[in-house]
Amino acid sequence: MAIRAVFFDIDGTLLNDRKHVQKSTQQAIKNMKKQGILVGVATGRGPAFVAPFMENLGLDCAITYNGQYIFTRDRVLYQNQLPKSTVYRVIKYASEQRRDISLGTSSGLVGSNIINMGTSRFGQWLSQIIPKRWTKIVTRSFKHIVRRVKPQSLNSLMTLMRQPVFQIVLVATKEQSDRIAEQFPHLTITRSSPYSADLISKGMSKIKGIARVAREFDIEMSEVMAFGDSDNDIEMLSGVGLSVAMGNATEQIKKIASYTTASNNDDGISKALSHFGIIHQKTDKVFSSSDDNFNKVKDFHQLMDGETCETPRVYDIVEGGHRSDFKAEEIVEFLYAASNGDQEAFAQAVRRLHQAVDKAADKVLAKPHPETPLVGQVDALTDLLYFTYGSFVLMGVDPKPFFDTVHEANIGKIFPDGKAHFDPETHKILKPDDWEEHFAPEPAIKRELDRQIQKSLHKS
């Protein structure tokens, strides 16, 4: 399963508690962009709030207002405004219930001063430190103070609703949200804050927005990775190929996610991306190569073996033999695929391979070897790489997506505890129970091959 798109929730995920994007996250996004991975956000926030992140982080797209308004860096992909009659009814309901309300337009969330304060940095910080059992008391006191300073005007809301409205936000606790849902069954109610409810069109959601973007860029949902922390991310995390809960996420989010990473204050995003081999996370303990594929394999061995070699060394004959055995198995698999299931043709190919090995051994023994063993091993392995790339060239296949798929399949063998598990008798690497479903590489390889074939046909 090669990951071709990654989406982040914003509050509590992309942003730390100080409302900043951590440097490790910024670097991870740059790394993914270099690999051609589509990177975006999926949020209940509006496009005006998201626009600076698009510019500063170089994001490719944004799913805002919980899927109601979707845009890239150069165009609007989708917008679904609420019917004026629905907006009017909700405004009247809010007025009758003395419930503050804001309207989500393309230029921002406008209306209630209480909601403006609640969605500010201070309000978001406050919502994280106030115990949930105090939510009703804090909300009631906060509303009373703000209303005394500047009460909400019904007339101003009626003027605002002349603009396209994509989302409505009401001050409401969880219990009050349930009553609002009963009053407006044709709307979907989501929550990203203990103090407010987001009202959007029925059937709309972050995951529906991600699906629209995936179709636009010819990406399978199984090739999408998403990060979240709040209960309004449940549907999103349940619908993508690889889901990550932040360390600060709710328990419900952690239960349904494929993996739980560190918190939004502790490099959680970069650590998860590194864990799944999507980026290489540099440390002072190991050297990094300019070859990103090498770095990914090094990450794999670091997870599997607990350490990697940081100083060039030579293989002895036993270990060198083991490494050669691995390569020989793949060469035999390659020949079987080339035989197209013809058992006799395959047997003949294997016999020719034996002859080729004997011929190569005679050739090696017949010539002088002034080079050191280390130079000889590096030279031979480099030639293997070169010949392998040459085989892909002559097949007309771009190997990079397939390398990523196989790498992520190998990383998928890491268990939820972050460690490799081995059979106590054979010492072979064990696979988690869901490995075949989520990480088996063959379906992803076929999809990518089909994509490359179709792309080449459209060129001609």
XYZ file of C-alpha atoms in Angstrom:
460
model
C 0.000 0.000 0.000
C 1.886 3.066 -1.220
C 0.698 6.279 0.416
C 0.001 8.930 -2.238
C -1.957 11.457 -0.138
C -1.822 12.584 3.503
C -4.442 14.719 5.269
C -4.242 16.408 8.659
C -6.891 17.716 10.984
C -5.764 21.163 12.148
C -6.549 21.894 15.814
C -4.864 19.390 18.105
C -3.150 17.687 15.176
C -1.339 19.909 12.681
C -1.108 22.618 15.358
C 0.439 22.145 18.779
C -1.167 23.612 21.893
C 0.535 26.954 21.226
C -1.170 26.986 17.799
C 2.105 26.581 15.919
C 3.150 23.974 13.349
C 6.161 22.153 14.766
C 9.413 22.342 12.804
C 9.501 18.562 12.494
C 6.057 18.691 10.867
C 7.149 21.434 8.470
C 10.157 19.359 7.428
C 8.013 16.232 7.057
C 5.651 18.075 4.704
C 8.590 19.271 2.583
C 9.898 15.705 2.458
C 6.553 14.331 1.298
C 6.160 17.056 -1.304
C 9.551 16.113 -2.796
C 8.274 12.553 -3.138
C 5.177 13.701 -5.009
C 2.789 12.882 -2.164
C -0.318 15.086 -2.114
C -0.541 16.863 1.268
C -3.642 18.627 2.579
C -5.827 19.427 5.562
C -9.342 18.245 6.430
C -10.931 20.543 8.974
C -14.057 22.182 10.310
C -12.296 25.520 9.947
C -13.073 27.793 6.998
C -11.003 28.601 3.898
C -9.920 32.015 5.185
C -8.407 30.421 8.288
C -6.676 27.718 6.243
C -5.291 29.958 3.465
C -2.110 31.018 5.370
C -1.239 27.338 5.986
C -1.666 26.620 2.278
C 0.857 29.345 1.513
C 3.346 28.865 4.352
C 3.446 25.056 4.250
C 2.954 24.628 0.503
C -0.106 22.419 0.997
C -1.771 21.052 -2.126
C -5.405 21.212 -1.060
C -7.766 21.988 1.796
C -11.043 20.333 2.759
C -12.726 22.992 4.876
C -16.050 23.356 6.678
C -16.099 19.562 7.094
C -16.161 18.899 3.342
C -18.463 21.747 2.293
C -15.726 23.869 0.666
C -12.693 22.285 -1.032
C -9.915 24.120 -2.814
C -6.378 23.742 -4.125
C -3.692 26.389 -4.467
C -5.184 27.623 -7.749
C -8.880 26.701 -7.865
C -12.027 25.758 -5.957
C -12.732 22.050 -6.451
C -16.108 21.916 -4.741
C -18.500 24.107 -2.780
C -21.873 23.235 -1.295
C -23.686 26.131 0.306
C -26.567 25.583 2.678
C -30.053 26.549 1.392
C -31.081 30.055 2.458
C -34.284 28.650 3.957
C -32.251 26.321 6.179
C -29.911 29.118 7.293
C -32.927 31.295 8.118
C -34.586 28.538 10.150
C -31.432 27.887 12.159
C -30.974 31.612 12.841
C -34.571 31.849 14.105
C -34.101 28.745 16.248
C -30.888 30.151 17.734
C -32.623 33.447 18.489
C -35.568 31.724 20.194
C -33.243 29.516 22.246
C -30.912 32.445 23.060
C -28.089 30.445 21.514
C -25.162 32.255 19.908
C -24.545 31.476 16.249
C -21.936 32.124 13.552
C -22.168 31.630 9.791
C -19.302 30.118 7.843
C -18.682 32.026 4.627
C -15.765 31.886 2.195
C -14.262 34.917 3.932
C -14.510 33.521 7.447
C -16.671 32.524 10.386
C -18.753 35.588 11.233
C -21.451 36.425 13.761
C -21.097 35.497 17.415
C -18.418 37.118 19.553
C -18.657 34.122 21.864
C -17.827 31.726 19.032
C -15.111 34.034 17.748
C -13.524 33.914 21.177
C -14.043 30.152 21.411
C -12.307 29.485 18.093
C -9.448 31.861 18.914
C -6.103 30.631 20.242
C -7.133 31.529 23.772
C -10.460 29.736 23.475
C -8.880 26.601 22.038
C -6.266 26.578 24.793
C -8.963 27.091 27.442
C -11.038 24.178 26.078
C -8.072 21.868 26.582
C -7.397 22.726 30.218
C -10.977 22.961 31.493
C -12.280 19.592 32.805
C -15.219 18.276 30.755
C -17.478 18.192 33.798
C -17.136 22.002 34.005
C -18.104 22.583 30.381
C -21.680 23.689 31.082
C -20.673 26.058 33.896
C -17.834 27.641 31.900
C -20.011 28.001 28.795
C -22.846 29.644 30.749
C -20.530 32.097 32.519
C -18.590 32.910 29.363
C -21.795 33.582 27.380
C -23.131 35.842 30.124
C -19.976 37.984 30.198
C -19.693 38.378 26.428
C -23.400 39.121 25.940
C -23.233 41.912 28.493
C -20.358 43.496 26.588
C -21.805 43.060 23.080
C -25.048 41.111 22.550
C -25.584 39.359 19.209
C -27.748 41.175 16.650
C -30.426 39.230 14.750
C -30.514 41.895 12.021
C -26.782 41.556 11.367
C -27.218 37.795 10.950
C -29.980 38.347 8.404
C -27.621 40.599 6.461
C -24.800 38.042 6.673
C -26.949 35.219 5.328
C -27.163 36.988 1.955
C -23.672 35.602 1.333
C -23.179 31.892 0.540
C -23.121 30.028 3.874
C -21.324 26.692 3.983
C -21.461 25.865 7.685
C -23.284 27.080 10.779
C -21.722 26.996 14.243
C -23.873 27.085 17.379
C -22.784 27.356 20.995
C -23.924 24.011 22.419
C -22.880 21.188 24.723
C -22.991 17.562 23.570
C -26.470 17.057 25.048
C -27.749 20.242 23.420
C -26.277 19.114 20.083
C -28.455 16.003 20.238
C -31.558 18.166 20.613
C -30.455 20.376 17.700
C -30.040 17.234 15.570
C -33.639 16.260 16.364
C -34.824 19.751 15.381
C -32.897 19.709 12.071
C -32.763 16.075 10.850
C -31.789 17.180 7.324
C -28.469 18.529 8.661
C -25.364 16.731 9.950
C -24.077 17.815 13.369
C -20.364 17.441 14.115
C -18.262 18.567 17.070
C -14.612 19.585 17.349
C -15.032 21.596 20.558
C -16.814 20.895 23.857
C -18.516 24.289 23.534
C -19.934 24.318 20.008
C -21.583 22.288 17.247
C -20.972 22.491 13.489
C -24.024 22.190 11.225
C -23.483 21.102 7.611
C -25.522 19.490 4.836
C -26.723 15.931 5.401
C -24.261 13.373 4.091
C -21.316 15.774 4.036
C -18.141 15.062 6.027
C -14.374 15.235 5.967
C -14.138 11.740 4.484
C -16.545 12.655 1.664
C -14.298 15.639 0.957
C -11.195 13.433 0.910
C -12.958 11.059 -1.496
C -13.672 13.978 -3.856
C -10.028 15.036 -3.815
C -8.891 11.434 -4.311
C -11.085 11.097 -7.413
C -9.795 14.395 -8.757
C -6.169 13.235 -8.501
C -6.793 9.569 -9.412
C -5.874 8.280 -5.943
C -7.394 5.218 -4.275
C -8.761 5.674 -0.745
C -6.482 2.821 0.330
C -3.557 5.076 -0.676
C -4.668 7.862 1.699
C -3.286 8.471 5.205
C -5.051 10.736 7.722
C -4.251 12.179 11.160
C -6.802 13.298 13.758
C -7.490 13.806 17.440
C -11.181 14.606 17.983
C -14.373 12.591 17.710
C -15.342 14.514 14.571
C -12.380 12.730 12.926
C -13.808 9.238 13.517
C -15.435 8.890 10.098
C -12.341 10.266 8.367
C -9.962 7.882 10.121
C -12.289 4.946 9.525
C -12.445 5.549 5.775
C -8.790 5.883 4.751
C -6.120 3.272 4.112
C -3.919 4.286 7.041
C -5.197 6.228 10.068
C -3.179 7.816 12.860
C -4.450 9.060 16.214
C -2.417 11.750 17.940
C -1.209 11.002 21.460
C -3.566 13.714 22.720
C -6.562 12.194 20.889
C -9.757 10.997 22.552
C -9.907 7.349 23.575
C -12.512 6.650 20.905
C -10.174 7.973 18.203
C -7.309 5.835 19.507
C -9.484 2.724 19.387
C -10.399 3.059 15.715
C -7.027 4.329 14.406
C -4.459 2.029 12.800
C -1.735 3.561 14.964
C -1.355 5.997 17.865
C 1.609 8.361 17.710
C 3.048 10.933 20.109
C 1.108 14.100 20.943
C 0.781 17.258 18.873
C 3.402 18.826 21.180
C 5.907 15.982 20.814
C 6.542 15.649 17.044
C 3.663 13.180 16.706
C 3.181 13.732 12.983
C 6.811 13.279 11.957
C 7.213 10.282 14.260
C 4.226 8.490 12.695
C 5.358 9.271 9.149
C 8.805 7.956 10.029
C 7.335 4.876 11.720
C 5.528 3.918 8.512
C 8.581 4.698 6.387
C 6.954 7.573 4.519
C 9.704 9.969 5.562
C 13.182 9.473 6.950
C 13.592 11.183 10.317
C 17.165 12.361 10.768
C 18.895 11.885 14.117
C 22.367 12.603 15.419
C 23.034 8.895 15.945
C 22.915 7.768 12.305
C 24.097 9.159 9.007
C 21.681 10.008 6.218
C 22.174 9.491 2.507
C 21.097 11.696 -0.379
C 19.372 8.528 -1.641
C 15.976 8.624 0.050
C 15.292 4.958 -0.761
C 18.425 4.009 1.183
C 17.225 6.084 4.139
C 13.868 4.314 4.129
C 15.472 0.867 4.161
C 17.771 2.056 6.930
C 14.735 3.086 8.973
C 13.329 -0.422 8.414
C 16.499 -2.079 9.712
C 16.633 0.314 12.654
C 13.133 -0.825 13.650
C 13.814 -4.501 12.959
C 17.331 -4.824 14.360
C 17.389 -2.006 16.903
C 20.551 -0.551 15.369
C 22.308 0.070 12.053
C 25.930 0.122 10.945
C 27.353 3.649 10.775
C 30.901 2.852 9.581
C 31.630 1.051 6.260
C 32.508 -2.611 6.888
C 32.960 -5.812 4.888
C 30.635 -8.852 5.013
C 32.251 -12.151 5.968
C 31.523 -15.196 3.794
C 28.681 -16.475 6.012
C 26.762 -13.199 6.229
C 27.570 -12.434 2.595
C 26.109 -15.800 1.697
C 22.872 -14.996 3.536
C 22.524 -11.668 1.709
C 23.149 -13.427 -1.614
C 20.489 -16.038 -0.774
C 17.902 -13.254 -0.394
C 18.779 -11.880 -3.824
C 18.799 -15.347 -5.419
C 15.246 -16.003 -4.184
C 14.016 -12.795 -5.821
C 15.814 -13.677 -9.096
C 14.093 -17.072 -9.111
C 10.711 -15.383 -8.486
C 11.484 -13.047 -11.397
C 12.166 -16.049 -13.663
C 8.941 -17.748 -12.579
C 6.973 -14.616 -13.464
C 8.783 -14.515 -16.824
C 7.782 -18.156 -17.504
C 4.095 -17.158 -17.241
C 3.370 -20.326 -15.255
C 4.959 -22.711 -17.778
C 6.608 -25.250 -15.461
C 8.967 -26.645 -18.103
C 10.092 -23.185 -19.244
C 10.672 -22.240 -15.607
C 12.750 -25.382 -14.956
C 14.884 -24.642 -18.040
C 15.400 -21.052 -16.868
C 16.537 -22.247 -13.431
C 19.004 -24.684 -15.061
C 20.391 -21.834 -17.158
C 20.693 -19.773 -13.981
C 22.785 -22.537 -12.382
C 24.998 -22.567 -15.490
C 25.307 -18.779 -15.343
C 26.410 -18.973 -11.691
C 29.056 -21.586 -12.538
C 30.270 -19.511 -15.492
C 30.436 -16.373 -13.329
C 32.426 -18.246 -10.654
C 34.947 -19.395 -13.272
C 35.221 -15.838 -14.609
C 35.816 -14.362 -11.150
C 38.475 -16.939 -10.279
C 40.283 -16.385 -13.588
C 40.993 -12.678 -13.129
C 43.193 -10.797 -10.624
C 41.595 -8.849 -7.785
C 43.798 -5.949 -6.705
C 40.846 -4.270 -4.954
C 40.158 -4.783 -1.244
C 37.211 -7.003 -0.214
C 35.197 -3.916 0.816
C 35.756 -2.254 -2.575
C 34.838 -5.499 -4.331
C 31.586 -5.904 -2.399
C 30.518 -2.281 -2.907
C 31.358 -2.491 -6.625
C 29.317 -5.675 -7.083
C 26.299 -4.352 -5.151
C 26.371 -1.084 -7.102
C 26.386 -3.049 -10.368
C 23.377 -5.017 -9.092
C 21.548 -1.746 -8.476
C 22.489 -0.484 -11.925
C 21.380 -3.710 -13.648
C 18.096 -3.628 -11.703
C 17.383 -0.068 -12.803
C 18.300 -1.120 -16.345
C 15.734 -3.919 -16.194
C 13.053 -1.401 -15.183
C 14.151 0.921 -18.009
C 13.757 -1.847 -20.581
C 10.348 -2.753 -19.080
C 9.171 0.870 -19.340
C 8.297 0.880 -15.634
C 8.909 3.686 -13.116
C 10.142 1.778 -10.019
C 9.750 4.520 -7.388
C 6.053 3.902 -6.508
C 6.695 0.152 -6.275
C 9.671 0.651 -3.997
C 7.465 2.760 -1.705
C 4.758 0.082 -1.749
C 7.154 -2.731 -0.836
C 8.843 -0.571 1.800
C 5.536 0.276 3.476
C 4.553 -3.409 3.351
C 7.760 -4.238 5.225
C 7.228 -1.436 7.727
C 3.706 -2.829 8.219
C 5.312 -5.876 9.827
C 6.069 -3.715 12.874
C 3.532 -4.484 15.604
C 1.535 -1.781 17.462
C 4.127 -1.858 20.257
C 6.635 -0.448 17.735
C 8.722 -3.635 17.613
C 9.295 -6.557 15.264
C 8.061 -9.946 16.498
C 9.871 -13.166 15.561
C 8.843 -16.823 15.517
C 10.557 -18.407 18.567
C 11.596 -21.503 16.577
C 12.308 -20.335 13.006
C 13.192 -16.725 13.947
C 11.273 -15.518 10.879
C 9.601 -12.124 11.088
C 5.937 -12.452 12.077
C 3.200 -10.343 10.499
C 0.397 -8.589 12.422
C -3.060 -10.118 11.926
C -4.216 -7.247 9.696
C -1.071 -7.228 7.510
C -2.650 -8.945 4.498
C -5.637 -6.589 4.571
C -3.690 -3.339 4.959
C -0.155 -3.928 3.694
C 0.034 -6.840 1.205
C 1.782 -5.143 -1.748
C 0.364 -7.038 -4.739
C -2.987 -5.151 -5.088
C -1.225 -1.773 -4.869
C 1.416 -2.901 -7.379
C -1.312 -3.898 -9.841
C -3.136 -0.564 -9.443
C 0.063 1.397 -10.018
C 0.974 -0.708 -13.062
C -2.488 -0.083 -14.511
C -2.024 3.631 -13.875
C 1.375 3.719 -15.598
C 0.031 1.756 -18.573
C -2.948 4.094 -18.972
C -0.705 7.146 -18.623
C 1.609 5.880 -21.370
C -1.334 5.119 -23.687
C -2.738 8.623 -23.256
C 0.632 10.101 -24.263
C 0.642 8.320 -27.625
